[in-house]
Amino acid sequence: MNTHRYLSSKTLTTRDYNDLLITAVFSSRGAEPNAGFLLSELMRASVCHPDDLPDDVISINCRVIYRIDGSPERHAHLLVHPQDLVFPGAELSLTTPLGAGLPGLRG
C-alpha cells in the first residue's frame, strides 16, 4: 500500500536556519531525542533573506498561537532556543517535537 503525506512548505530566514542547525547539532551530541526530527525539518525548508520572509511565517523568538488536532482550545507560546527557556509555561523550546515543527510554517 502506498501512502502519501502532504507536508506544508516551510520558509526560514538564513539566520533562523543557521541557528536551528546549530541547535540540532548540539542537541544530537547531547542525545536529545528530537534532534533528528529538527534536522529533517531543516532539510525540507527553503531559505530566504530576513527581509524577504512573509509576515505570516513563524520564526524564532516570535509568539505563536496554535491549536492541536483541530481542538477549539488555543495555545500561545514564545518559540525559543532551549538555553533561552526562562518561563516554560509561556515558552516553547525548539527541541520539542512541536517546537521543531513550527518554524517556517505560515500562520
PDB file of C-alpha atoms in Angstrom:
ATOM      1  CA  MET A   1       0.000   0.000   0.000  1.00  0.00           C
ATOM      2  CA  ASN A   2       1.294   3.431  -0.923  1.00  0.00           C
ATOM      3  CA  THR A   3       0.536   6.222   1.485  1.00  0.00           C
ATOM      4  CA  HIS A   4       1.371   9.832   0.819  1.00  0.00           C
ATOM      5  CA  ARG A   5       1.595  12.556   3.370  1.00  0.00           C
ATOM      6  CA  TYR A   6       1.306  16.171   2.465  1.00  0.00           C
ATOM      7  CA  LEU A   7       3.702  18.365   4.399  1.00  0.00           C
ATOM      8  CA  SER A   8       3.256  22.117   4.360  1.00  0.00           C
ATOM      9  CA  SER A   9       6.101  24.065   2.845  1.00  0.00           C
ATOM     10  CA  LYS A  10       8.490  25.825   5.205  1.00  0.00           C
ATOM     11  CA  THR A  11      10.457  29.018   4.749  1.00  0.00           C
ATOM     12  CA  LEU A  12      13.216  30.046   7.125  1.00  0.00           C
ATOM     13  CA  THR A  13      15.461  33.067   7.184  1.00  0.00           C
ATOM     14  CA  THR A  14      19.156  32.392   6.772  1.00  0.00           C
ATOM     15  CA  ARG A  15      19.690  33.366  10.411  1.00  0.00           C
ATOM     16  CA  ASP A  16      16.930  31.084  11.746  1.00  0.00           C
ATOM     17  CA  TYR A  17      18.178  28.232   9.557  1.00  0.00           C
ATOM     18  CA  ASN A  18      21.734  28.587  10.889  1.00  0.00           C
ATOM     19  CA  ASP A  19      20.538  28.951  14.498  1.00  0.00           C
ATOM     20  CA  LEU A  20      18.339  25.876  14.186  1.00  0.00           C
ATOM     21  CA  LEU A  21      21.128  23.879  12.563  1.00  0.00           C
ATOM     22  CA  ILE A  22      23.468  24.693  15.453  1.00  0.00           C
ATOM     23  CA  THR A  23      20.736  23.788  17.952  1.00  0.00           C
ATOM     24  CA  ALA A  24      20.097  20.480  16.161  1.00  0.00           C
ATOM     25  CA  VAL A  25      23.804  19.571  16.060  1.00  0.00           C
ATOM     26  CA  PHE A  26      24.349  20.346  19.743  1.00  0.00           C
ATOM     27  CA  SER A  27      21.121  18.558  20.649  1.00  0.00           C
ATOM     28  CA  SER A  28      22.189  15.436  18.772  1.00  0.00           C
ATOM     29  CA  ARG A  29      25.522  15.417  20.619  1.00  0.00           C
ATOM     30  CA  GLY A  30      23.615  15.637  23.893  1.00  0.00           C
ATOM     31  CA  ALA A  31      21.426  12.683  22.924  1.00  0.00           C
ATOM     32  CA  GLU A  32      18.328  14.896  22.617  1.00  0.00           C
ATOM     33  CA  PRO A  33      15.680  12.533  21.192  1.00  0.00           C
ATOM     34  CA  ASN A  34      14.138  15.177  18.910  1.00  0.00           C
ATOM     35  CA  ALA A  35      17.354  16.365  17.250  1.00  0.00           C
ATOM     36  CA  GLY A  36      16.792  14.113  14.228  1.00  0.00           C
ATOM     37  CA  PHE A  37      13.300  15.499  13.724  1.00  0.00           C
ATOM     38  CA  LEU A  38      14.622  19.062  13.861  1.00  0.00           C
ATOM     39  CA  LEU A  39      17.255  18.173  11.238  1.00  0.00           C
ATOM     40  CA  SER A  40      14.618  16.608   8.975  1.00  0.00           C
ATOM     41  CA  GLU A  41      12.509  19.771   9.260  1.00  0.00           C
ATOM     42  CA  LEU A  42      15.526  21.848   8.233  1.00  0.00           C
ATOM     43  CA  MET A  43      16.150  19.627   5.214  1.00  0.00           C
ATOM     44  CA  ARG A  44      12.705  20.351   3.789  1.00  0.00           C
ATOM     45  CA  ALA A  45      12.810  24.117   4.371  1.00  0.00           C
ATOM     46  CA  SER A  46      13.569  26.752   1.789  1.00  0.00           C
ATOM     47  CA  VAL A  47      15.789  29.605   2.948  1.00  0.00           C
ATOM     48  CA  CYS A  48      15.407  33.318   2.307  1.00  0.00           C
ATOM     49  CA  HIS A  49      16.897  36.650   3.311  1.00  0.00           C
ATOM     50  CA  PRO A  50      15.257  38.028   6.503  1.00  0.00           C
ATOM     51  CA  ASP A  51      13.782  40.966   4.566  1.00  0.00           C
ATOM     52  CA  ASP A  52      12.014  38.528   2.221  1.00  0.00           C
ATOM     53  CA  LEU A  53      10.255  36.480   4.916  1.00  0.00           C
ATOM     54  CA  PRO A  54       6.469  36.905   4.666  1.00  0.00           C
ATOM     55  CA  ASP A  55       4.850  38.429   7.762  1.00  0.00           C
ATOM     56  CA  ASP A  56       2.754  35.346   8.465  1.00  0.00           C
ATOM     57  CA  VAL A  57       5.671  32.876   8.685  1.00  0.00           C
ATOM     58  CA  ILE A  58       6.643  31.584  12.133  1.00  0.00           C
ATOM     59  CA  SER A  59      10.204  32.388  13.155  1.00  0.00           C
ATOM     60  CA  ILE A  60      12.378  32.003  16.238  1.00  0.00           C
ATOM     61  CA  ASN A  61      11.563  34.301  19.160  1.00  0.00           C
ATOM     62  CA  CYS A  62       8.067  35.006  17.901  1.00  0.00           C
ATOM     63  CA  ARG A  63       4.822  34.393  19.734  1.00  0.00           C
ATOM     64  CA  VAL A  64       2.739  31.630  18.198  1.00  0.00           C
ATOM     65  CA  ILE A  65      -0.923  30.885  18.757  1.00  0.00           C
ATOM     66  CA  TYR A  66      -1.945  27.403  17.646  1.00  0.00           C
ATOM     67  CA  ARG A  67      -4.466  24.600  18.025  1.00  0.00           C
ATOM     68  CA  ILE A  68      -3.642  20.920  18.272  1.00  0.00           C
ATOM     69  CA  ASP A  69      -5.560  18.419  16.138  1.00  0.00           C
ATOM     70  CA  GLY A  70      -8.442  20.790  15.414  1.00  0.00           C
ATOM     71  CA  SER A  71      -9.221  21.314  19.091  1.00  0.00           C
ATOM     72  CA  PRO A  72     -11.081  24.554  19.800  1.00  0.00           C
ATOM     73  CA  GLU A  73      -8.604  25.332  22.606  1.00  0.00           C
ATOM     74  CA  ARG A  74      -5.875  27.751  21.564  1.00  0.00           C
ATOM     75  CA  HIS A  75      -2.353  27.757  22.998  1.00  0.00           C
ATOM     76  CA  ALA A  76       0.114  30.649  22.938  1.00  0.00           C
ATOM     77  CA  HIS A  77       3.872  30.393  23.458  1.00  0.00           C
ATOM     78  CA  LEU A  78       7.066  32.216  22.630  1.00  0.00           C
ATOM     79  CA  LEU A  79       9.225  29.968  20.420  1.00  0.00           C
ATOM     80  CA  VAL A  80      12.771  29.910  21.877  1.00  0.00           C
ATOM     81  CA  HIS A  81      16.057  28.023  21.936  1.00  0.00           C
ATOM     82  CA  PRO A  82      16.304  25.569  24.848  1.00  0.00           C
ATOM     83  CA  GLN A  83      19.041  27.608  26.530  1.00  0.00           C
ATOM     84  CA  ASP A  84      16.718  30.656  26.482  1.00  0.00           C
ATOM     85  CA  LEU A  85      13.873  28.984  28.388  1.00  0.00           C
ATOM     86  CA  VAL A  86      13.002  31.133  31.380  1.00  0.00           C
ATOM     87  CA  PHE A  87       9.246  30.595  31.728  1.00  0.00           C
ATOM     88  CA  PRO A  88       8.479  27.071  30.396  1.00  0.00           C
ATOM     89  CA  GLY A  89       4.728  27.614  30.718  1.00  0.00           C
ATOM     90  CA  ALA A  90       4.910  30.656  28.440  1.00  0.00           C
ATOM     91  CA  GLU A  91       7.700  29.493  26.149  1.00  0.00           C
ATOM     92  CA  LEU A  92       8.147  26.562  23.805  1.00  0.00           C
ATOM     93  CA  SER A  93      11.577  25.051  23.170  1.00  0.00           C
ATOM     94  CA  LEU A  94      12.713  24.400  19.622  1.00  0.00           C
ATOM     95  CA  THR A  95      13.892  20.955  20.724  1.00  0.00           C
ATOM     96  CA  THR A  96      10.380  19.696  21.492  1.00  0.00           C
ATOM     97  CA  PRO A  97       8.512  17.987  18.639  1.00  0.00           C
ATOM     98  CA  LEU A  98       6.001  20.840  18.437  1.00  0.00           C
ATOM     99  CA  GLY A  99       8.716  23.488  18.722  1.00  0.00           C
ATOM    100  CA  ALA A 100      10.785  21.833  15.996  1.00  0.00           C
ATOM    101  CA  GLY A 101       7.815  21.582  13.666  1.00  0.00           C
ATOM    102  CA  LEU A 102       6.554  25.169  13.868  1.00  0.00           C
ATOM    103  CA  PRO A 103       9.389  27.351  12.477  1.00  0.00           C
ATOM    104  CA  GLY A 104       8.885  28.212   8.833  1.00  0.00           C
ATOM    105  CA  LEU A 105       5.169  27.391   8.681  1.00  0.00           C
ATOM    106  CA  ARG A 106       2.668  30.007   7.589  1.00  0.00           C
ATOM    107  CA  GLY A 107       0.247  31.200  10.241  1.00  0.00           C
TER     108      GLY A 107
END
